[in-house]
Coordinates of C-alpha atoms in Angstrom, one line a residue:
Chain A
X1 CA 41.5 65.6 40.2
X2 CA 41.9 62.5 39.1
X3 CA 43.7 63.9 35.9
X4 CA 46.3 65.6 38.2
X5 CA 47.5 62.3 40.3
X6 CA 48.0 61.0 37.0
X7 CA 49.8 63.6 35.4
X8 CA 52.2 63.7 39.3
X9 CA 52.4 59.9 38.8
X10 CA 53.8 60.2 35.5
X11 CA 55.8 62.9 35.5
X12 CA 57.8 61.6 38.7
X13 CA 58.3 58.3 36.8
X14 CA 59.6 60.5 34.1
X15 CA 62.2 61.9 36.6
X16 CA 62.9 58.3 38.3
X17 CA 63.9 57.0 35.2
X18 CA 66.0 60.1 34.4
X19 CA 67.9 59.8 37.7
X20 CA 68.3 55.9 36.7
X21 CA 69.2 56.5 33.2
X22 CA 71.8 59.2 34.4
X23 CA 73.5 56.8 36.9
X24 CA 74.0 54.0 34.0
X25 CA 76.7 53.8 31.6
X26 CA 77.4 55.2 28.7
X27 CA 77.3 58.7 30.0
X28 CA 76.8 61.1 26.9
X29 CA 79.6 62.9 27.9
X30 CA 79.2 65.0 24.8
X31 CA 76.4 65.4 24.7
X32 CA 75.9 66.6 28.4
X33 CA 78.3 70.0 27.4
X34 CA 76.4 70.5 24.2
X35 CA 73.3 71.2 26.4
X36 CA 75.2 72.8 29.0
X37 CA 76.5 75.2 26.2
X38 CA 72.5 75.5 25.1
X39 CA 71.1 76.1 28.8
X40 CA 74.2 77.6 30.8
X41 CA 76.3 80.1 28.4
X42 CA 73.4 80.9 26.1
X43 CA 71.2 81.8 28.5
X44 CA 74.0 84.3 30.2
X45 CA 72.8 87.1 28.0
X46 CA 69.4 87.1 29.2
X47 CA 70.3 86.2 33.2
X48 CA 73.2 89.1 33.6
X49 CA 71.1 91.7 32.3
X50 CA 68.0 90.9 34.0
X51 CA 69.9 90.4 37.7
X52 CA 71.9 93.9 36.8
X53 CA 68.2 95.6 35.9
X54 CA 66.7 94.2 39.2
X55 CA 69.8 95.3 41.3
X56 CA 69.7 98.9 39.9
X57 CA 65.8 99.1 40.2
X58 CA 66.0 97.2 44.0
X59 CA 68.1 99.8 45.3
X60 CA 66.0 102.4 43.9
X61 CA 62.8 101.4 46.5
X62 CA 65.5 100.2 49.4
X63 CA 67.2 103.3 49.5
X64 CA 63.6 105.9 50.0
X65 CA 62.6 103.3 52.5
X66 CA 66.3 103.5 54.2
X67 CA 66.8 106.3 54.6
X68 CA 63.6 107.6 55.8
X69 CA 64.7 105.4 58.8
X70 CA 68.3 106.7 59.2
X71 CA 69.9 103.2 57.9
X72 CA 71.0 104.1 54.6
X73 CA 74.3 102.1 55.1
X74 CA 72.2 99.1 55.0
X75 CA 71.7 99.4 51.7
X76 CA 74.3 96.5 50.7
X77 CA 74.1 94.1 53.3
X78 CA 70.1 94.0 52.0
X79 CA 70.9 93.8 48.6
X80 CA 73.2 91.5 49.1
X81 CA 70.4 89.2 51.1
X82 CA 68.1 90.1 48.9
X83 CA 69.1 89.0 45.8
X84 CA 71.7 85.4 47.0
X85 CA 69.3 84.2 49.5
X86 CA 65.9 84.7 47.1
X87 CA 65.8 86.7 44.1
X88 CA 68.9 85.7 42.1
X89 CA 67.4 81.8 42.9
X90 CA 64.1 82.7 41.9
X91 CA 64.1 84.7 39.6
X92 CA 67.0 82.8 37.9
X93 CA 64.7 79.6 37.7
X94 CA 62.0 81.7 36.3
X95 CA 63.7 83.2 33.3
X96 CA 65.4 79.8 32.9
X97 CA 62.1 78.1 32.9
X98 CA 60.8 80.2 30.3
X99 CA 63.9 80.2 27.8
X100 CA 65.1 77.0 28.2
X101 CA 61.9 74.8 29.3
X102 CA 59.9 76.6 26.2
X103 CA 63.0 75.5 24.0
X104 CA 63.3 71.6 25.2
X105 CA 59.3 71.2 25.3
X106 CA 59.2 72.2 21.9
X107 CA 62.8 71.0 20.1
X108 CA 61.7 67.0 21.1
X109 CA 58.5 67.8 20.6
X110 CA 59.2 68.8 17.2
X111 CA 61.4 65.6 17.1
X112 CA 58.5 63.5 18.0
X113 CA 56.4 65.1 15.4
X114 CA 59.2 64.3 12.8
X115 CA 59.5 60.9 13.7
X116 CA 63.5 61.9 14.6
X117 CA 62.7 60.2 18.0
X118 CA 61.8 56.7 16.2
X119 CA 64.3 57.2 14.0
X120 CA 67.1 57.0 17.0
X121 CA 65.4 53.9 18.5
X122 CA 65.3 52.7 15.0
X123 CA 68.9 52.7 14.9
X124 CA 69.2 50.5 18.2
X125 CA 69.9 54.2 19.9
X126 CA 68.2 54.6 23.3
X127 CA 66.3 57.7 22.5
X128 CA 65.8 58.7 26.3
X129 CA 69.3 58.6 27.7
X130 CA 70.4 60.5 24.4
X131 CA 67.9 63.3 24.1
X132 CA 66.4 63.5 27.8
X133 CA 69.0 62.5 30.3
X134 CA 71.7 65.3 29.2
X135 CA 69.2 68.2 29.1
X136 CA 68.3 67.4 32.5
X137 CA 71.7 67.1 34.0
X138 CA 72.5 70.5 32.2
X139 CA 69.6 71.7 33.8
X140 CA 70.8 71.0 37.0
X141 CA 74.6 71.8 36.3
X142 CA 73.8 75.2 34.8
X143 CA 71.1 76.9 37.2
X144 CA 73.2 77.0 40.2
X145 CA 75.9 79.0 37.5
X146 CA 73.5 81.1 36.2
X147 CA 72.3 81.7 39.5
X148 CA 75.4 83.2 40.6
X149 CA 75.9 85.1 37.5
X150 CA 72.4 86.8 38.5
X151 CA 73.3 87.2 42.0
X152 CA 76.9 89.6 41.1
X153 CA 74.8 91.4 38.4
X154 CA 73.0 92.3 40.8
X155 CA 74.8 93.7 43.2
X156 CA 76.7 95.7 40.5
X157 CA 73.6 97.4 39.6
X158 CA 72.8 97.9 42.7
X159 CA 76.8 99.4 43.4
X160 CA 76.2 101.4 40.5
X161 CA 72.8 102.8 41.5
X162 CA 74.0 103.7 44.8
X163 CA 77.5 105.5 43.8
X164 CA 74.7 107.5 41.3
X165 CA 73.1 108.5 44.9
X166 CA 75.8 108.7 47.0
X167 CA 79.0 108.4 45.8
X168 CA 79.8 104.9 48.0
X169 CA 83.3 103.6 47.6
X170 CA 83.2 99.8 45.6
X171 CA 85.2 98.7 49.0
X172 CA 83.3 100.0 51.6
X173 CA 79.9 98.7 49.4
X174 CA 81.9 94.9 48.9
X175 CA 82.4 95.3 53.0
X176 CA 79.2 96.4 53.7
X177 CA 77.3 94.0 51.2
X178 CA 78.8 90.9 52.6
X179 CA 78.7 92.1 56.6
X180 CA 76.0 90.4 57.2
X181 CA 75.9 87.3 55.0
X182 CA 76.4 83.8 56.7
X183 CA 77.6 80.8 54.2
X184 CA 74.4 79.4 54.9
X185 CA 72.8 82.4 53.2
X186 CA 74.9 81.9 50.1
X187 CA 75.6 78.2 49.6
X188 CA 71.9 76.5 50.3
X189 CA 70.1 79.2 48.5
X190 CA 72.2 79.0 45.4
X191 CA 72.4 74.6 45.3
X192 CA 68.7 74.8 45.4
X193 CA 68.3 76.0 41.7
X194 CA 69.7 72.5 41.0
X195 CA 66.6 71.4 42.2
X196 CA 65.2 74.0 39.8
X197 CA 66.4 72.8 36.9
X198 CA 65.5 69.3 37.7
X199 CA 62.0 70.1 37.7
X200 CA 62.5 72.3 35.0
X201 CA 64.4 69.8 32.5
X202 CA 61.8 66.6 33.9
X203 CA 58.9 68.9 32.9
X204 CA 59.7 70.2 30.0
X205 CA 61.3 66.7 28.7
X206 CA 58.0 65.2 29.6
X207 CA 56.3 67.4 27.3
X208 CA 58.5 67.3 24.6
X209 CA 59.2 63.5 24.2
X210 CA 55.7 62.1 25.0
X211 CA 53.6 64.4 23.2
X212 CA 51.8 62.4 20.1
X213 CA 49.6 65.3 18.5
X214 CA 52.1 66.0 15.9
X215 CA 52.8 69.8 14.4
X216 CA 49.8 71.0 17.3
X217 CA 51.9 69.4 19.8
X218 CA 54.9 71.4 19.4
X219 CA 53.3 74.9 20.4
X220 CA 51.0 72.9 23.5
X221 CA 54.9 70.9 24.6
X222 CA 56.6 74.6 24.9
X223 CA 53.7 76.4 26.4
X224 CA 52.9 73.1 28.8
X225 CA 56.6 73.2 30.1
X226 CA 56.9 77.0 30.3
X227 CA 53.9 77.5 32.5
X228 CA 54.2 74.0 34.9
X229 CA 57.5 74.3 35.3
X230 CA 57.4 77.7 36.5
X231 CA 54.7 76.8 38.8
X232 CA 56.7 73.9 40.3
X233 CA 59.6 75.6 40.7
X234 CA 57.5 78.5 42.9
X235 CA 55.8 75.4 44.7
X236 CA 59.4 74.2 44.7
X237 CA 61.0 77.1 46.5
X238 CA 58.3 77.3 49.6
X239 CA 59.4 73.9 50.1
X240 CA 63.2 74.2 50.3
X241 CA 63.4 77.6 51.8
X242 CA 61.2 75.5 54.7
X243 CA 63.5 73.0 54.4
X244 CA 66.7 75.3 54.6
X245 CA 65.4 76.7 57.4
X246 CA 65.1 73.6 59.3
X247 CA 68.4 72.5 58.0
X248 CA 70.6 75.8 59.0
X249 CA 68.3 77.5 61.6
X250 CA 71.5 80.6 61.7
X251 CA 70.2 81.1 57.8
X252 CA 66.7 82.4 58.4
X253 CA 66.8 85.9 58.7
Chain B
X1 CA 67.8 34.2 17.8
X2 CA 70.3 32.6 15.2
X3 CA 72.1 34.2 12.4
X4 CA 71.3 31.1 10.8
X5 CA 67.7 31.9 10.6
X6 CA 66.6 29.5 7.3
X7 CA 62.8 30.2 7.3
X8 CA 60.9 34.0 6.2
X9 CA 62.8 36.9 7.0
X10 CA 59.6 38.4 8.6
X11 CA 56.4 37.0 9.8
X12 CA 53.4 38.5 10.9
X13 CA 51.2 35.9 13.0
X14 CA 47.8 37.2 13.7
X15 CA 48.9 40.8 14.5
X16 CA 46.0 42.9 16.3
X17 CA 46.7 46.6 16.8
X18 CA 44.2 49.0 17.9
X19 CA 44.0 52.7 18.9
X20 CA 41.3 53.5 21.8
X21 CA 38.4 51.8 19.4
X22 CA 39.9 52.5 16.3
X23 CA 41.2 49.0 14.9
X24 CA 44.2 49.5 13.1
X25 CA 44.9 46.2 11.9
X26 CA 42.7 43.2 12.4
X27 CA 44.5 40.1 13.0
X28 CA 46.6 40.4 9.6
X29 CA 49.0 37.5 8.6
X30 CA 51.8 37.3 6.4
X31 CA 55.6 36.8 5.7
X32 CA 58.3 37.5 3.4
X33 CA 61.0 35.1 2.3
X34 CA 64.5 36.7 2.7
X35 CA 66.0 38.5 0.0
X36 CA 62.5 39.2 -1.7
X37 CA 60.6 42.7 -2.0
X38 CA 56.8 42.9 0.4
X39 CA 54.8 46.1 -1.2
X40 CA 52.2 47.3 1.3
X41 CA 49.3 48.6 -0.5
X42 CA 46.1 50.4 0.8
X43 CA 44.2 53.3 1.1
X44 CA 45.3 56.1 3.4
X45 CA 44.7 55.4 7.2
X46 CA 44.6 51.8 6.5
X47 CA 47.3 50.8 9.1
X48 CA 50.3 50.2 6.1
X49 CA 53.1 52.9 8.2
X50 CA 51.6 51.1 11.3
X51 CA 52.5 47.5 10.1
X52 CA 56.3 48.7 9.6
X53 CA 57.0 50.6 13.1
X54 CA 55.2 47.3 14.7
X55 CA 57.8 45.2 12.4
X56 CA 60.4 48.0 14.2
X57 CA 58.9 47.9 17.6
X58 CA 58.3 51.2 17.8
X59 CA 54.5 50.4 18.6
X60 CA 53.5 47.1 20.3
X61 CA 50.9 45.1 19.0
X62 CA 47.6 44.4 21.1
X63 CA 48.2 40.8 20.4
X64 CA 49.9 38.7 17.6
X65 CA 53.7 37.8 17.2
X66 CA 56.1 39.4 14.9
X67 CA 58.9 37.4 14.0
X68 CA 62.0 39.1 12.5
X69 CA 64.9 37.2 11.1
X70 CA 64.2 34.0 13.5
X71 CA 63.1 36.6 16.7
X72 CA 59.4 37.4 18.1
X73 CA 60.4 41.3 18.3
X74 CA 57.1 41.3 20.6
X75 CA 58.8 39.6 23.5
X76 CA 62.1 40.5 23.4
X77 CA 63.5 43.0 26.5
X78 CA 65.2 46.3 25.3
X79 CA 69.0 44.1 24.8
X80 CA 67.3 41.8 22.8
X81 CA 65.4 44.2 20.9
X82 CA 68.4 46.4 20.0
X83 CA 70.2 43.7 18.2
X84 CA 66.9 42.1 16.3
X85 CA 67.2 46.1 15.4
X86 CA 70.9 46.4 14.2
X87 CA 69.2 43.7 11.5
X88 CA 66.8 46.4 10.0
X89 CA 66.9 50.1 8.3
X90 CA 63.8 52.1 8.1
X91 CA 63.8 55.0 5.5
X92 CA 61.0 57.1 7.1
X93 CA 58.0 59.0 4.8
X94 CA 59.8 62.5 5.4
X95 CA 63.0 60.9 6.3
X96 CA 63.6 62.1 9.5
X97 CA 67.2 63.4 9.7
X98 CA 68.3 64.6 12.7
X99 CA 68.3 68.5 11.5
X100 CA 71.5 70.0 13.6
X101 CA 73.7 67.4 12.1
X102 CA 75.3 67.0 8.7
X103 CA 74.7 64.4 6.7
X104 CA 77.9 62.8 7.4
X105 CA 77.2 63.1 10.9
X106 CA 73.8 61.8 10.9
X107 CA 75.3 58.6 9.0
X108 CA 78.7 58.3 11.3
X109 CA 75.8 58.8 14.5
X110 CA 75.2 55.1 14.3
X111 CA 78.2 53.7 13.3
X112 CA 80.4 55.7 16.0
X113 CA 77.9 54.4 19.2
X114 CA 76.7 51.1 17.7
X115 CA 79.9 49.5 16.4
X116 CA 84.1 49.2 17.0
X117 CA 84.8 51.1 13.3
X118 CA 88.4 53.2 13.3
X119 CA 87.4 56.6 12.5
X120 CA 88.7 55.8 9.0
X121 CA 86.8 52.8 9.0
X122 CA 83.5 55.4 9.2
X123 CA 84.7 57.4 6.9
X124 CA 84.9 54.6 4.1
X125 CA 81.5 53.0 5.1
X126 CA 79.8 56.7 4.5
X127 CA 81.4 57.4 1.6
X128 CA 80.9 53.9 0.2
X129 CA 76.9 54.2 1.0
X130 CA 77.0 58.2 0.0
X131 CA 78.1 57.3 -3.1
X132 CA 75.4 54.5 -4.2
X133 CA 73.1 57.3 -3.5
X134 CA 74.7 59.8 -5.5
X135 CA 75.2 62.1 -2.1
X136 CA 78.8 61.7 -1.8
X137 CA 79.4 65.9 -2.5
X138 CA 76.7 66.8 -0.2
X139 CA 77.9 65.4 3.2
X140 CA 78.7 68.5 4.9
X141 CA 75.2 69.9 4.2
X142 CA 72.6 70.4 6.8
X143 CA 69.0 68.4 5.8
X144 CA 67.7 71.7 5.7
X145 CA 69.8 72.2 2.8
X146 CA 68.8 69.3 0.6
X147 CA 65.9 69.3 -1.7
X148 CA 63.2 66.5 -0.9
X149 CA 64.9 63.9 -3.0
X150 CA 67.8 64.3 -1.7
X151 CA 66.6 63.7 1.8
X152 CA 64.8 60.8 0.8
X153 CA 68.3 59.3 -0.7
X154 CA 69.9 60.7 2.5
X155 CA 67.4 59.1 5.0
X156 CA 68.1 55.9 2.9
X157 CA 71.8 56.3 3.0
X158 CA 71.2 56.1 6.8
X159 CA 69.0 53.1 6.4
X160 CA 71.6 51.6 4.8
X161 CA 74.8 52.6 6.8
X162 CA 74.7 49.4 9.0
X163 CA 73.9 47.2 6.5
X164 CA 71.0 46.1 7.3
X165 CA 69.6 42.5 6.7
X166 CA 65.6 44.2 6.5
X167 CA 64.8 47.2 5.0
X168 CA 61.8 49.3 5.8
X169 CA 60.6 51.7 3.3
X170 CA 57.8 54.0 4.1
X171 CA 56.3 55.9 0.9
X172 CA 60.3 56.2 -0.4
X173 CA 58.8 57.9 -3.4
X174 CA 55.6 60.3 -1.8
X175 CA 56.5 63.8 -3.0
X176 CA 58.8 63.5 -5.3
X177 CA 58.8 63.3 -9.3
X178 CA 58.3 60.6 -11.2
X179 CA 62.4 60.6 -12.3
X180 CA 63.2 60.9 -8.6
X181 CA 61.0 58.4 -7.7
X182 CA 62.6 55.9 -10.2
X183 CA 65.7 56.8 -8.8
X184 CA 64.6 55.4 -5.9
X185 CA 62.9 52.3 -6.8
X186 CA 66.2 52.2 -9.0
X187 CA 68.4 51.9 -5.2
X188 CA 65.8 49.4 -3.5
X189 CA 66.3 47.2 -6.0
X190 CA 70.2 47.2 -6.0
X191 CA 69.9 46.3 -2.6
X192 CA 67.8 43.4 -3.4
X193 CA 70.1 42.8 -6.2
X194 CA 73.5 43.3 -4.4
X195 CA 73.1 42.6 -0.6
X196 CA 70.2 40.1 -0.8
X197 CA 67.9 42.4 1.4
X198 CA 64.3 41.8 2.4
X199 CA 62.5 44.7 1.5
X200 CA 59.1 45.7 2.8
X201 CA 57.8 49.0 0.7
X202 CA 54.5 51.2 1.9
X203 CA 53.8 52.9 -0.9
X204 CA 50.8 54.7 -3.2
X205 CA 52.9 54.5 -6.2
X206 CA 51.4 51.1 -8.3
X207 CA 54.3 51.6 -10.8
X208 CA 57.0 51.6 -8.6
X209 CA 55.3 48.9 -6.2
X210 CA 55.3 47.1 -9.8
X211 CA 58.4 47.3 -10.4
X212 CA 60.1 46.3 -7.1
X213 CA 58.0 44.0 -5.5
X214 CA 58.0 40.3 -5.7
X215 CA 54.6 40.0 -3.7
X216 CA 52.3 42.1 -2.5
X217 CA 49.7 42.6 0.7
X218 CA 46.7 44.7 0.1
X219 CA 45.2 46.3 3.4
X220 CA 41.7 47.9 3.7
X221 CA 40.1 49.2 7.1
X222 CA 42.7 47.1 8.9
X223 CA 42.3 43.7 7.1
X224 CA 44.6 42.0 4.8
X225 CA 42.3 41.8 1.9
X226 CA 45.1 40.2 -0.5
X227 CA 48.5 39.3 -0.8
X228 CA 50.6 37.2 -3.3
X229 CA 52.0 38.2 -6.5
X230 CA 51.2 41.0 -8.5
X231 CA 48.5 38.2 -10.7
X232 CA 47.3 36.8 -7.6
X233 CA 46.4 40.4 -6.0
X234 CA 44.4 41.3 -9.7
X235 CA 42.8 38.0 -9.2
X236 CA 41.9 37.8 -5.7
X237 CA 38.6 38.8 -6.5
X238 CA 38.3 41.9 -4.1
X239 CA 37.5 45.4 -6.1
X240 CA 39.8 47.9 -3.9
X241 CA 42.9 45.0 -4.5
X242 CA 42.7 45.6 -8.4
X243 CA 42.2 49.1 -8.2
X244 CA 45.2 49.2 -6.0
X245 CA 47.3 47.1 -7.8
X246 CA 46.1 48.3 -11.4
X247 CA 48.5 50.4 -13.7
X248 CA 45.5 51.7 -15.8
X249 CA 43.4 52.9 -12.8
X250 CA 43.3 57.0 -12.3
X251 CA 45.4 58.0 -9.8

């Protein structure tokens, strides 16, 4: 127990001093769309794909259960739910949190193992607000992005799946799809993966940069951030759903 | 401190540096005078890499001052710290490039954040410093693609780039063949030669140690069990310090 208030404690003044070090000058401009390059448009081939393969396969089960109960033109308007109030977010942060958090954990832990890290503060470079600071913020920038590239996948898959059934015009799905969808149910849900990839860039940062077990580290630093991030970012998403809730009561469904 | 610092170039006052109970260095004392050549000699796990990141402040003593160039780098806050650092390269055991940048950029890294250089300005300082280390037709090659001595001449190139006052050298030869690794010694000693730069040296290599250094500190389980010059170490009367220091003994 005691081992976990002192991982929490460090870990959120691992984040404090990210959120500090972000809000002081120089910015690493540069730097900042490198990562974003690294997190956002790299990891579009794996987040289009998936959300497409989840729409076709979500429309699969809704459509039996549907139209058992005579309510087959609900199909959109719950795919459409479906996926931008909880699955694109979700599942987005998920997949993020395995290709990207695996890839920080273990790039500056294989940094740290190579001494590359002491070699920046050897050259008077802060080390932190280089390396650290502009994953995170491309973290946070990117999710939300990727999020809605996950969302529209899905609902072509799901357009695609149900013209295969039924022959649905693209308008009439489009009309249906976004009936019943409030801003609330689009805008909230999606700015919450920024969240995400905070606790995805802290956590696997944290791993990466202050591991000090060499070559064996780099393996531990990608699995640690893989599976804690993807655990605080389910923890994560009880909260804020809770929290949306409260926040735009017309939201909850 | 000042830039007119007369006295040693670097002092180490009582230095104590322990992991959990594993004392790395016990209370070691020495100094160099500027412009001269420190060997660090010792048995492996002796504390000699430890001794030149504490120099660097990448590890803070338990307790002891360091004093670089006129400054106690054991006091100073990060601003402080970062100039006492623009005085000193390190040249790291495996040298440590940064591996998705060139070598040109991993020299023009420092220079572009740390000073006011013109981008032409860059370019001359890198090729000046590429071309004491015979690198000067390899700069758009990744570290990946250099051979181990040519890293260890490229991680020096970066060591030197800023012109530093200090030069850290950890094991500059460790690896590499004995023409190599006279090649080295060859470039540690121009820069004594040329620039007037203190040089510390951790190295296993008695004939290049020999060859460079102007005095030398012998560490064993953490103490300083000799230092002087090359005669003084042989005659300190401690076994391990001759071995070390001894040309004839097996390596």
């Amino acid at each position: 127990m005691s081992n976990l208030i002192e991982f929490v404690g460090k870990v959120s003044s691992f984040g404090a001093r990210i959120v500090v070090d972000g809000l002081r000058m120089p910015f690493e401009g540069s730097q900042i769309l490198t990562q974003i390059a690294e997190v956002g448009y790299k990891s579009l081939p794996l987040v289009a794909p998936a959300g497409f393969a989840l729409g076709t396969v979500m429309t699969f089960h809704t459509r039996s259960t549907l139209v058992t109960f005579g309510a087959s033109a609900m199909i959109p308007t719950v795919q459409a739910l479906a996926f931008f109030v909880e699955i694109g977010p979700l599942v987005a942060g998920l997949l993020l949190a395995g290709r990207v958090g695996s890839g920080i954990g273990a790039v500056l832990a294989n940094m740290r193992a190579a001494e590359q890290i002491d070699a920046i503060e050897s050259l008077s470079i802060d080390s932190f607000k280089l390396l650290v600071v502009p994953r995170v913020i491309a973290c946070v920038i990117a999710l939300p992005l990727l999020t809605l590239f996950m969302d529209f996948a899905g609902l072509l898959g799901g357009y695609l799946s149900e013209v295969a059934a039924s022959g649905m015009s693209l308008d009439l799905y489009i009309s249906r799809a976004f009936a019943g969808l409030e801003w609330a149910n689009f805008i909230a849900p999606t700015l919450k993966t920024a969240v995400f990839g905070f606790i995805i860039g802290t956590v696997s940062s944290y791993f990466g940069y202050t591991t000090n077990q060499g070559a064996a580290g780099v393996g531990r630093a990608a699995t640690n951030s893989v599976v804690v991030s993807s655990l605080l970012v389910i923890v994560a998403d009880v909260v804020l759903v809770k929290c949306i809730f409260f926040a735009f009561p017309e939201s909850a469904l | 401190m000042s830039s007119a610092h007369m006295g040693p170039a670097v002092v180490f006052d009582q230095v104590f540096k322990a992991f959990g109970p594993h004392h790395v260095l016990r209370d070691v004392s020495f100094s160099v005078p500027a412009g001269k050549v420190l060997c660090i000699l010792g048995r492996s796990g002796t504390g000699k890499s430890v001794t030149l990141k504490l120099l660097m402040a990448l590890l803070k003593p338990d307790r002891g001052s360091i004093w670089v160039d006129g400054d106690d780098v054991t006091r100073l806050k990060p601003s402080g710290l970062s100039k006492v650092r623009r005085k000193m390269g390190f040249l790291f055991q495996d040298a440590a490039l940064f591996d998705s940048l060139t070598l040109y950029e991993n020299l023009a890294l420092p220079l572009a954040r740390l000073t006011t250089k013109t981008q032409a300005e860059i370019d001359f300082a890198i090729n000046g410093v590429l071309s004491e280390v015979e690198l000067a037709d390899d700069k758009d090659k990744l570290p990946s693609d250099l051979s181990g001595g040519m890293r260890k001449r490229a991680g020096l190139a970066r060591a030197l780039v800023l012109e530093p006052k200090v030069l850290l050298a950890d094991e500059p030869s460790s690896g590499l063949d004995r023409i190599t690794a006279s090649e080295i010694d060859e470039l540690l000693l121009r820069q004594k030669r040329d620039k007037g730069t203190t040089i510390l040296v951790v190295t296993h290599d008695v004939h290049g140690a020999r060859r460079v250094g102007d005095q030398f500190a012998v560490l064993d389980k953490g103490e300083l069990i000799a230092y002087g010059t090359a005669a003084e170490v042989e005659n300190s009367g401690r076994d391990t310090a001759r071995k070390l220091i001894s040309e004839d003994y097996p390596a």
